[in-house]
XYZ file of C-alpha atoms in Angstrom:
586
model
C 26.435 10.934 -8.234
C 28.709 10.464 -10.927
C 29.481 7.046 -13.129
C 32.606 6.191 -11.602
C 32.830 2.636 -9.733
C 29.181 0.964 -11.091
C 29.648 -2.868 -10.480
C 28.713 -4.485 -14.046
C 25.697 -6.312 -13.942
C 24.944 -9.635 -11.586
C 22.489 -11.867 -12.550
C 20.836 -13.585 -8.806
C 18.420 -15.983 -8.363
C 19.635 -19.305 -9.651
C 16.957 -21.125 -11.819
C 13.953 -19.593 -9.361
C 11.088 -18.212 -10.644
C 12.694 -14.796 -11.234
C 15.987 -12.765 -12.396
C 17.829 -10.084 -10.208
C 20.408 -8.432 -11.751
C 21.882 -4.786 -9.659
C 24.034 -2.216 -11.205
C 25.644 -0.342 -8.014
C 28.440 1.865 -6.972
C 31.186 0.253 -5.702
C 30.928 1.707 -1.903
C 27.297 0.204 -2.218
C 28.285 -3.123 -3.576
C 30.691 -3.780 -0.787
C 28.054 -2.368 2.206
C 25.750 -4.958 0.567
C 28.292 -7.685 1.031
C 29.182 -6.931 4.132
C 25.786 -7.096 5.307
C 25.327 -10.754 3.601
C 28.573 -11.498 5.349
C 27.013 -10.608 8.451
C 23.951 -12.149 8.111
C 25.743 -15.282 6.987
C 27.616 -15.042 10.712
C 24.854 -15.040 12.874
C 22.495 -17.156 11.021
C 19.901 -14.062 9.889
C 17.830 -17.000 6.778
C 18.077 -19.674 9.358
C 16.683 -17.247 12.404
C 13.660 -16.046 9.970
C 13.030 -19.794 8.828
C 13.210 -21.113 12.210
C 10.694 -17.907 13.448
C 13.224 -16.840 16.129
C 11.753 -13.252 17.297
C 15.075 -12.748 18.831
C 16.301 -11.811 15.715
C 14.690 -8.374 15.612
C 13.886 -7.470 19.217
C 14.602 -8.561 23.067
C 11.952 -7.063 24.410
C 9.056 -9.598 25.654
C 6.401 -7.326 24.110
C 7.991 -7.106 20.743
C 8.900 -10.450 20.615
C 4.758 -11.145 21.463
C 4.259 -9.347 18.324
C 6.545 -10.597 16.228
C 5.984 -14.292 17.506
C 2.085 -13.734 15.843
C 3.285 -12.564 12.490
C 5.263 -14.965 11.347
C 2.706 -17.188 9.672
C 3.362 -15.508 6.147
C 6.389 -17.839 5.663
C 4.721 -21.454 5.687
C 1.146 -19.991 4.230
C 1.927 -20.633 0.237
C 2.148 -24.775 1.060
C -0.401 -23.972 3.601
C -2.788 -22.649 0.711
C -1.625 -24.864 -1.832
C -2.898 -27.980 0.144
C -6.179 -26.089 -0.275
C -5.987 -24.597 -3.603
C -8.730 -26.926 -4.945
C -11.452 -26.198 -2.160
C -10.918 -22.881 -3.251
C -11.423 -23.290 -7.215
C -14.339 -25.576 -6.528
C -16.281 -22.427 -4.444
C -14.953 -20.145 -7.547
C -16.403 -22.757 -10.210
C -19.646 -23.082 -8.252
C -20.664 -19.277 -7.705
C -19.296 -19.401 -11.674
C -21.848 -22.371 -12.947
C -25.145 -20.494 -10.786
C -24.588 -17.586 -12.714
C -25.614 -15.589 -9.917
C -23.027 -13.089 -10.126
C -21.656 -10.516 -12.406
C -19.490 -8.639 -9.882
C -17.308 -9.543 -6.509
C -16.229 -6.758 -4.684
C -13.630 -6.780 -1.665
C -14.641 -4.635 1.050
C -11.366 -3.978 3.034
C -8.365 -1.678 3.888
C -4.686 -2.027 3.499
C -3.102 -5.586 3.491
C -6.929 -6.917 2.872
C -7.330 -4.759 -0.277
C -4.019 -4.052 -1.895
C -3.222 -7.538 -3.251
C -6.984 -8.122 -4.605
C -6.347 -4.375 -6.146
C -2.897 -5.851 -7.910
C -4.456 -9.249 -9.341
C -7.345 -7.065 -10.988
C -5.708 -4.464 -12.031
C -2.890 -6.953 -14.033
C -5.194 -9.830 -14.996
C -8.353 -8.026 -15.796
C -11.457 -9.668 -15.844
C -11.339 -13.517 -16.406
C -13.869 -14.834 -19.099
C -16.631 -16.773 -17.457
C -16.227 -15.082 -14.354
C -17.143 -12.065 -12.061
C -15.371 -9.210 -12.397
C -13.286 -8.044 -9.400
C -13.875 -4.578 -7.339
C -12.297 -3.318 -4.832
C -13.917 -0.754 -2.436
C -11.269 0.637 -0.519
C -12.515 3.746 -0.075
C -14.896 6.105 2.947
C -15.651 9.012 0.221
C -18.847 8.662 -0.707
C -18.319 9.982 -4.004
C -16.375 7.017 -4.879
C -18.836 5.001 -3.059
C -21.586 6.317 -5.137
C -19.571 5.281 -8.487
C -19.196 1.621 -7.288
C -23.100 1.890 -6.685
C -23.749 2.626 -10.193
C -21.376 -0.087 -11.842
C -23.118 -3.131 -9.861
C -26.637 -4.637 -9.578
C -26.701 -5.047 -6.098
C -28.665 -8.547 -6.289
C -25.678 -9.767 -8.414
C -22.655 -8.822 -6.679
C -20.808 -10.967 -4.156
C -19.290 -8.954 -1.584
C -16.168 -10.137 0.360
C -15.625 -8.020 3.949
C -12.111 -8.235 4.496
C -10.530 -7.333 7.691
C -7.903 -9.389 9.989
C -8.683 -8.043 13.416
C -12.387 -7.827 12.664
C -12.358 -4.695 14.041
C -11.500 -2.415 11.207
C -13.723 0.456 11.094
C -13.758 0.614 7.286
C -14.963 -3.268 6.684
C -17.559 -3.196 9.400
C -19.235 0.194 7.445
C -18.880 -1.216 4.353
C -20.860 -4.510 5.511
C -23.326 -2.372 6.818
C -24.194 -0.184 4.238
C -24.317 -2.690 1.318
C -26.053 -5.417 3.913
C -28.625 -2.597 3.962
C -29.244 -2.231 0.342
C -29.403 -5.809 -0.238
C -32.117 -6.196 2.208
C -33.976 -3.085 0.876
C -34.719 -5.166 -2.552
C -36.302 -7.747 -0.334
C -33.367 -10.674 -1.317
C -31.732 -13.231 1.142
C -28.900 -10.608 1.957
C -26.649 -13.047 3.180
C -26.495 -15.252 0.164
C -24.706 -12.546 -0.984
C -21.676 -11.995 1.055
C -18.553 -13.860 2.582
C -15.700 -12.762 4.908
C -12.513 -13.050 5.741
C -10.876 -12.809 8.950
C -8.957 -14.516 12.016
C -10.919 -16.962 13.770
C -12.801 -15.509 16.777
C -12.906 -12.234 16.009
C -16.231 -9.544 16.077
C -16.458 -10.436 11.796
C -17.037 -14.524 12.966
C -19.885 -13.083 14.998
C -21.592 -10.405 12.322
C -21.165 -13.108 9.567
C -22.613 -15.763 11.058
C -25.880 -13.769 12.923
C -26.300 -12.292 9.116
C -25.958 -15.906 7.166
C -23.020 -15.321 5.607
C -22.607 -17.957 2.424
C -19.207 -18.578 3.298
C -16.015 -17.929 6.083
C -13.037 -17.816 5.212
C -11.189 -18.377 8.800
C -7.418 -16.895 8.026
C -4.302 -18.054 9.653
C -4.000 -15.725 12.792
C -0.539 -15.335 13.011
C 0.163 -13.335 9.731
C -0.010 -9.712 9.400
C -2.440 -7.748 7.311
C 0.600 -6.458 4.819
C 2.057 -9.551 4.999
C -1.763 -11.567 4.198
C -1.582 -11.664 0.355
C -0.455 -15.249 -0.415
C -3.384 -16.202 2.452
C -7.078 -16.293 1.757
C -6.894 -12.488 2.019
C -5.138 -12.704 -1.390
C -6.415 -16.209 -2.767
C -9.931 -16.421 -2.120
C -10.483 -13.098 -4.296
C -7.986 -14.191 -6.952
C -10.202 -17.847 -7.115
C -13.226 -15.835 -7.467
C -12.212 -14.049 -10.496
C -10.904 -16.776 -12.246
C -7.164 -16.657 -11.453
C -5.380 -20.478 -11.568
C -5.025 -20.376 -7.571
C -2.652 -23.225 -7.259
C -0.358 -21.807 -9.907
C 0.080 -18.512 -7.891
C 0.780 -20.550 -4.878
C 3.489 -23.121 -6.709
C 5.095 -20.114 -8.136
C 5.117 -18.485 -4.459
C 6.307 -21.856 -3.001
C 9.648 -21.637 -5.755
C 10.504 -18.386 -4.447
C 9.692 -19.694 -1.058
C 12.607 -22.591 -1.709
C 15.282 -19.973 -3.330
C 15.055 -18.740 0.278
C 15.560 -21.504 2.200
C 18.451 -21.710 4.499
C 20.220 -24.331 2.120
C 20.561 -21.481 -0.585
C 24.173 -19.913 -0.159
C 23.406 -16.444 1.050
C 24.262 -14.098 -2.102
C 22.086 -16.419 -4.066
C 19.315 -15.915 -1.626
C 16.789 -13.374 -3.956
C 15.685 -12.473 -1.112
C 18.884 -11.754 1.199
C 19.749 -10.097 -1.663
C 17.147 -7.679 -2.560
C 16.757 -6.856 1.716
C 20.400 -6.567 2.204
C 20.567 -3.768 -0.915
C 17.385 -1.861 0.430
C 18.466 -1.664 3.401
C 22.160 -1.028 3.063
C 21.026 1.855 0.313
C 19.049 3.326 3.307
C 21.691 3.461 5.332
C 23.447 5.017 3.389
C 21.209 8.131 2.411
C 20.044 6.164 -0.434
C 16.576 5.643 1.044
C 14.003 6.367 -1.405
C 12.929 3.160 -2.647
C 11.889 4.329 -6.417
C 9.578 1.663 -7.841
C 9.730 1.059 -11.873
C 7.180 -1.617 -13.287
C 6.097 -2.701 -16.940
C 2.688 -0.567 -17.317
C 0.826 -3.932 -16.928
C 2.597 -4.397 -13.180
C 1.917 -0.855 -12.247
C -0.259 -1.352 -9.492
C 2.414 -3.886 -7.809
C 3.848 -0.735 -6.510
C 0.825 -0.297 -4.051
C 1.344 -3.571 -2.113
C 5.303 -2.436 -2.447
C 4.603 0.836 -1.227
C 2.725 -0.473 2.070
C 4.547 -3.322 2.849
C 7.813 -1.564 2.964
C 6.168 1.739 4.335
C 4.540 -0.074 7.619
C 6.944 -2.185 8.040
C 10.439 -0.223 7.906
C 8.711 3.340 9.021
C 9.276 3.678 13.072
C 11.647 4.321 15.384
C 12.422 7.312 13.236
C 13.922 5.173 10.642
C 12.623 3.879 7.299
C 12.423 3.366 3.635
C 10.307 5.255 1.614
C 9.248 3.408 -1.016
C 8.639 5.638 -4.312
C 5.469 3.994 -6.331
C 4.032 5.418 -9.343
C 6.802 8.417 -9.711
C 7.097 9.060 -13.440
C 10.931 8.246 -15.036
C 12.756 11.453 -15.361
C 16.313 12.123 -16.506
C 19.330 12.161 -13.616
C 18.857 16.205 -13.606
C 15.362 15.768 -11.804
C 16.799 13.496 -8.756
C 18.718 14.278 -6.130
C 21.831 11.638 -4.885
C 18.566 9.806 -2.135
C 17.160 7.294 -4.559
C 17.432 3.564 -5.261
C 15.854 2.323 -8.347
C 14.037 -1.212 -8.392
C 12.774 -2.397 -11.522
C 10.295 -5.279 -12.375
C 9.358 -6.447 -15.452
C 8.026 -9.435 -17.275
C 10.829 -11.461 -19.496
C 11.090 -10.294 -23.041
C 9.850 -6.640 -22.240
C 12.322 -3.754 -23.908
C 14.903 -2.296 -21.718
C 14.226 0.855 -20.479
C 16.367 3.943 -21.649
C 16.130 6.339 -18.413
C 17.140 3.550 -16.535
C 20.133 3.307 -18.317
C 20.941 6.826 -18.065
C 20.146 6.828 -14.578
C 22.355 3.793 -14.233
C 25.327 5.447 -16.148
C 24.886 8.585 -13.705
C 25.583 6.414 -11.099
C 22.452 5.651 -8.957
C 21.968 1.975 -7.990
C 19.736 -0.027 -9.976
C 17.827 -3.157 -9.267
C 16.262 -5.090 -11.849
C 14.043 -7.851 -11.477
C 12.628 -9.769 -14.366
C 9.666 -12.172 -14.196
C 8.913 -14.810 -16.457
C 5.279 -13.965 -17.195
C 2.800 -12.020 -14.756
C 1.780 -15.392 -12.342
C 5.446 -14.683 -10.940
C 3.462 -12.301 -8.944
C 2.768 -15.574 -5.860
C 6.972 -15.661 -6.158
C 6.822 -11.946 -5.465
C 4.868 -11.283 -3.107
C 7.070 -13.795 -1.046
C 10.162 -12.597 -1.771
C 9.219 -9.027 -0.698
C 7.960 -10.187 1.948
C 11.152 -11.924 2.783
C 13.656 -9.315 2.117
C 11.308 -6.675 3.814
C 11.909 -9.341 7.094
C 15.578 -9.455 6.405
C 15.933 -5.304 5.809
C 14.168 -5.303 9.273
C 17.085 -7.052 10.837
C 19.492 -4.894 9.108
C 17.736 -1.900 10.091
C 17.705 -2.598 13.663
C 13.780 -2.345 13.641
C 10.409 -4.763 14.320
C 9.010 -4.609 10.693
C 5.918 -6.375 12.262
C 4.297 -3.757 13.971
C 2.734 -0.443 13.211
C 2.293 1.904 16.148
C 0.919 4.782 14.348
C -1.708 3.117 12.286
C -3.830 2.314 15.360
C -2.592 5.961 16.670
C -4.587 6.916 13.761
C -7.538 4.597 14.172
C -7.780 5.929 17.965
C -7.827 9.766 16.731
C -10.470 9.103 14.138
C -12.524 7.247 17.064
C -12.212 9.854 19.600
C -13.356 12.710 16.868
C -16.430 10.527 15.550
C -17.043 10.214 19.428
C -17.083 14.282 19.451
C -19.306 14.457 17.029
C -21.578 11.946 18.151
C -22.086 14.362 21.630
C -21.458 17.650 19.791
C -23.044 17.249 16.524
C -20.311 18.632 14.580
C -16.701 17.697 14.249
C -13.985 20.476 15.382
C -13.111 23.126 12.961
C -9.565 24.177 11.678
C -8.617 27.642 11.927
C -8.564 29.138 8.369
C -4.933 30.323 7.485
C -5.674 31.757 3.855
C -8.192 31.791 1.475
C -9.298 33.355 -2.213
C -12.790 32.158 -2.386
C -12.042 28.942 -4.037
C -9.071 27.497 -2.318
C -8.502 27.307 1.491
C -4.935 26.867 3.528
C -5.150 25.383 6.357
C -1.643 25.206 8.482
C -0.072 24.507 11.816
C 2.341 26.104 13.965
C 3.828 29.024 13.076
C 2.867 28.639 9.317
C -0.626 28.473 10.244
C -0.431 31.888 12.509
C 1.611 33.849 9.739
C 0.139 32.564 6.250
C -1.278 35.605 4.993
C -2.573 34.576 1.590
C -2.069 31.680 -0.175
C 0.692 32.239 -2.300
C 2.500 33.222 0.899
C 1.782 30.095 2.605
C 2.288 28.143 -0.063
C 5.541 29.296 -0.280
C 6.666 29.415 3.222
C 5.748 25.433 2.997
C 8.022 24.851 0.081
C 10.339 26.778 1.280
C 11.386 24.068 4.128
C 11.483 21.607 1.769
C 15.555 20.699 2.050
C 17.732 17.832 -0.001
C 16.986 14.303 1.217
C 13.300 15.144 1.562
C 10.150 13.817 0.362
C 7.081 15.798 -0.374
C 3.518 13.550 0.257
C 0.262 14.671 -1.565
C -2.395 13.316 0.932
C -5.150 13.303 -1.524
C -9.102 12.675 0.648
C -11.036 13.095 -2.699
C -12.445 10.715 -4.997
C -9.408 8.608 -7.140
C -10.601 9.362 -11.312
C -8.741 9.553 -13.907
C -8.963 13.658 -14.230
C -7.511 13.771 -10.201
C -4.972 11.075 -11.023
C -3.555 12.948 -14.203
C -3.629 16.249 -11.897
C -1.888 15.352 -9.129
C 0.903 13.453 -11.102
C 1.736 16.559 -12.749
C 1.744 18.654 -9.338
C 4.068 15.967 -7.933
C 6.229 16.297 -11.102
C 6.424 19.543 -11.051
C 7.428 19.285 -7.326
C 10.093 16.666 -8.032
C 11.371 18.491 -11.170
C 11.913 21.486 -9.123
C 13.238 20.256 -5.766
C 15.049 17.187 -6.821
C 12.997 15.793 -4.196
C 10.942 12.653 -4.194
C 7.161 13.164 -4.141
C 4.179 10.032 -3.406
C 0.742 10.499 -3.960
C -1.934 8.777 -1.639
C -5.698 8.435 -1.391
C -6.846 8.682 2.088
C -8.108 7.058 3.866
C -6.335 4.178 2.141
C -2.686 5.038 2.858
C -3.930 5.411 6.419
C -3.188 1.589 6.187
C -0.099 1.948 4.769
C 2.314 4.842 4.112
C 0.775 6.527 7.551
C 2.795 4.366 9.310
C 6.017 6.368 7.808
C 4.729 9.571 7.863
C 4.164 9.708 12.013
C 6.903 7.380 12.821
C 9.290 7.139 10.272
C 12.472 9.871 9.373
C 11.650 13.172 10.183
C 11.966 13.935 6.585
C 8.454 14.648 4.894
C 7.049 17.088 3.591
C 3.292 16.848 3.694
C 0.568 18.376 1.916
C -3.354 17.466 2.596
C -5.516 17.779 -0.181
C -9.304 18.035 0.535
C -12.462 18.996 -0.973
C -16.346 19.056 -0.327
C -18.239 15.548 -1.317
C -20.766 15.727 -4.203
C -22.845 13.166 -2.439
C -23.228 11.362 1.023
C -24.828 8.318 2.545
C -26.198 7.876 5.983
C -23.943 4.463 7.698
C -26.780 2.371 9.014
C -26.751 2.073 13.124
C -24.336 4.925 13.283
C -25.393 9.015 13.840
C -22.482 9.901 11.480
C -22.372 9.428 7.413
C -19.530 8.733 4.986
C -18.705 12.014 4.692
C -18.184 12.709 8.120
C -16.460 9.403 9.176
C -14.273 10.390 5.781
C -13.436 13.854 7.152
C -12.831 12.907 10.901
C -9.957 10.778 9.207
C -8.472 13.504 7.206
C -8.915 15.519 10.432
C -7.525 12.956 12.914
C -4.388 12.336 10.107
C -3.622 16.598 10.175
C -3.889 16.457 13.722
C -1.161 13.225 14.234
C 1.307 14.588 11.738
C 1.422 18.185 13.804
C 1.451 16.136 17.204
C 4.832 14.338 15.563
C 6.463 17.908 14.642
C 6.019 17.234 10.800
C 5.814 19.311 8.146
C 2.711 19.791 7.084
C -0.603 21.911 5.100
C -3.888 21.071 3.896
C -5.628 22.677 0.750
C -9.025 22.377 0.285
C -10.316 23.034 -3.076
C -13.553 24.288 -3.200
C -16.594 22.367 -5.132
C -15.018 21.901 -8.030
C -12.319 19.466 -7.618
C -10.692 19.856 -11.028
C -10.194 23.468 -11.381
C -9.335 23.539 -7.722
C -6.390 21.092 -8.426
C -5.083 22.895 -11.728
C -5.178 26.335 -9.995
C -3.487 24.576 -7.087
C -0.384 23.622 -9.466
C -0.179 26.800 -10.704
C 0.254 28.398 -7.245
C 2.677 25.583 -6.445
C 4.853 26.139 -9.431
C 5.065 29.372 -8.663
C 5.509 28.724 -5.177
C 8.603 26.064 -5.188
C 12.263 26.988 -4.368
C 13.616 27.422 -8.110
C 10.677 29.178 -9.536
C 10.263 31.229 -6.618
């Protein structure tokens, strides 16, 4: 891109809760108008107010789906009416003293905004400090073992459906040590789910102290203004009703009273999804370091939602800044900071080279209730625009149903099937499918052959099944540097089996345009699940298995790398070979 034809700075938003402000090209600018225009002219804000399914599909069963997921738009008054039944639980379980630690024990939209709140607000003083096990490796299991007391940690099972295979283990292992010291294990525990569901049922024959019945018609990614959001941010310490009034602002800056182009909202959906359109489909996300982890609910709510049909955003999160050299002409740039922070040189020079920039400024970091509802929102509104139902996600339970039908293998055959080995030098191990996997060679060879099809417009996903530290997190960010720096192409970095509940949505059903790249290694430790034949380890790899096996069933791109029992010297000799291996050094 070049500078010519950036529209100066807009400031949106009114006097809401937050500031929007976009730098774009011109032909980008006017695409985004038109599509307010159009939205203005058949009634899109009114349609998603008045929870017309019509809007997005025609089809009976669409509209089915859509009609039960619409609750996310009257939940903040919803949970504001309640607000105080929620502080008075948090200030009870506070005044026993009872417990040091809560953990949430979920997946996806039941962990992600409990992740966000702890990871900004950090332990509240007086309170319990917030976990969140989102995890099936047992190595990270283990580590969450060592930082509790298990007779002083509350732990909150999370799961909409009830059904969720992750939840329903996690219950069941920690159920099981609490009841191996001999203490009232229920005491100790509370859930969250829909009303009726298989969770009602294990909570209340195991004494549950509390259940939290959600509203049924909201969607897991959609859940985090909802007790799937609240009651863990009450529990911590968080000032509940001033999320929620902050969420209910944003909720009234949206309203179909609000002319259109001052409509955060409308605004912020109409730009994503025009950009898309338009090649620009890489949603980069750029926080303050103490919003970082905002990117994660970003990344999945955007992800599952616009990923199918073949179309989609792919929302960037956690990228490192670069200069315009390292990015191809594929990107829009949203950033969100809190008021008063310093402006951000790259972005600048990114601007100046012509790449459209958002920028949205919060007041302080409780903003968060106004964004998670405007995201929300103009996720809903991109929908539309996209011509796609951003309330369902196909591929996810594709997924779950390929991770079933392996753990049922193993339960008859004792062992889970085996991929054919493509390449290996006695630490690392390729394996590949398709042609790649009959042709590999060695590993350089098949390393390269995969970068190789890497082509502009792409993105390259790390699919990383080991345990999330800071030595893997500082590895992998410079492997998908190194990627981006060399391909111009953007690169995101997941842990599975956590972005099975997210970004997997994309990967089997969105463009045809990733590049994938599995990342696996033996566990250190295991634990037996109690009432099931298989362990952690197993139920972790059947995922990683099932997940290879959907992304070659949907033609995609795609390797996996084990490497070998020691996880750090496997990764740094696996960016060497990759740096080696990619287009420009090759």
């Amino acid at each position: 891109m070049n500078d010519a034809g950036i529209e100066a700075k807009r400031e949106f938003g009114g006097n809401g809760p937050s500031r929007q402000t976009a730098a774009l090209p011109l032909e980008l600018r006017d695409a985004a108008r038109d599509a307010l225009a159009d939205a203005e002219e058949v009634d899109v804000v009114e349609r998603i107010w008045a929870k017309d399914a019509s809007l997005w599909k025609t089809e009976p069963a669409q509209q089915k789906i859509i009609n039960n997921a619409l609750g996310w738009l009257t939940v903040p008054r919803q949970m504001l009416a309640g607000a105080e039944e929620l502080k008075t639980f948090a200030d009870t379980l506070r005044v026993s003293q009872q417990f040091r630690h809560v953990m949430v024990c979920g997946m996806g939209g039941s962990s992600l905004c409990p992740e966000v709140l702890r990871q900004t607000f950090g332990r509240q003083q007086d309170f319990p400090e917030l976990l969140v096990l989102d995890s099936t490796d047992p190595d990270t299991i283990n580590n969450f073992a060592k930082q509790i007391d298990v007779q002083h940690c509350l732990f909150i099972v999370a799961s909409k459906s009830g059904t969720t295979t992750e939840p329903i283990v996690f219950h069941k292992f920690w159920h099981d040590r609490l009841a191996q010291t001999g203490a009232s294990a229920g005491d100790s525990f509370v859930a969250i789910t829909d009303p009726g569901t298989q969770m009602v049922k294990a909570a209340q024959a195991d004494h549950f102290r509390k259940i939290f019945l959600n509203q049924p018609d909201i969607g897991g990614r959609y859940s985090a203004l909802s007790y799937f959001g609240m009651a863990p941010a009450a529990l911590m310490g968080l000032d509940v009703a001033e999320l929620l009034k902050r969420a209910v602002a944003a909720s009234e800056s949206c309203n179909p009273n609000v002319p259109i182009d001052e409509n955060p909202a409308a605004l912020l959906g109409g730009t994503m999804a025009e950009c898309a359109l338009a090649g620009c489909d890489k949603l980069t996300i750029v926080t303050d370091e103490k919003l970082a982890s905002l990117g994660l609910w970003i990344e999945q709510l955007i992800a599952e939602s616009t990923g199918k049909e073949g179309k989609g955003i792919i929302p960037i999160a956690g990228e490192p800044l670069a200069m315009p050299t390292s990015y191809g002409d594929d990107r829009l740039f949203v950033s969100i900071s809190v008021r008063d922070s310093a402006e951000n040189p790259q972005l600048k020079a990114l601007e100046a080279a012509g790449h459209p920039v958002v920028y949205r400024r919060l007041n302080d970091i409780y903003d968060l209730g106004a964004e998670f509802f405007i995201w929300e929102m103009a996720t809903a509104f991109a929908g539309w625009r996209l011509g796609i139902n951003p309330f369902d996600q196909p591929n996810v339970q594709e997924s779950k149903d390929a991770t079933k039908a392996l753990l049922e293998k193993y339960k008859s055959e004792g062992k889970l099937p085996e991929q054919a080995v493509s390449a290996s030098d006695g630490q690392l191990t390729v394996y590949a499918g398709g042609e790649l996997g009959a042709s590999a060679g060695s590993i350089n060879a098949a390393l390269r052959a995969h970068c190789a099809q890497i082509k502009p417009g792409d993105y390259v996903a790390l699919l990383a099944y080991i345990e999330e530290t800071p030595q893997t997190e500082a590895a992998l960010q410079g492997i998908r540097i190194s990627i981006r720096d060399a391909t111009q192409a953007a690169t995101t970095m997941g842990y599975g089996p956590r972005f099975l509940h997210s970004t997997g949505q994309l990967h089997k059903g969105g463009p045809e345009s990733g590049v994938f790249i599995q990342i696996t290694a033996p566990d250190k430790v295991d634990f037996p699940i109690p009432g099931e034949p298989y362990t952690f380890s197993i139920l972790k790899d059947a995922q990683a298995l099932g997940d290879f096996q959907s992304l070659i069933a949907h033609g995609r791109r795609a390797i996996r790398i084990d490497l070998g029992s020691d996880v750090i010297v496997g990764l740094r000799t696996f960016q060497k070979l990759m740096v080696n291996a990619l287009p420009i050094n090759g």
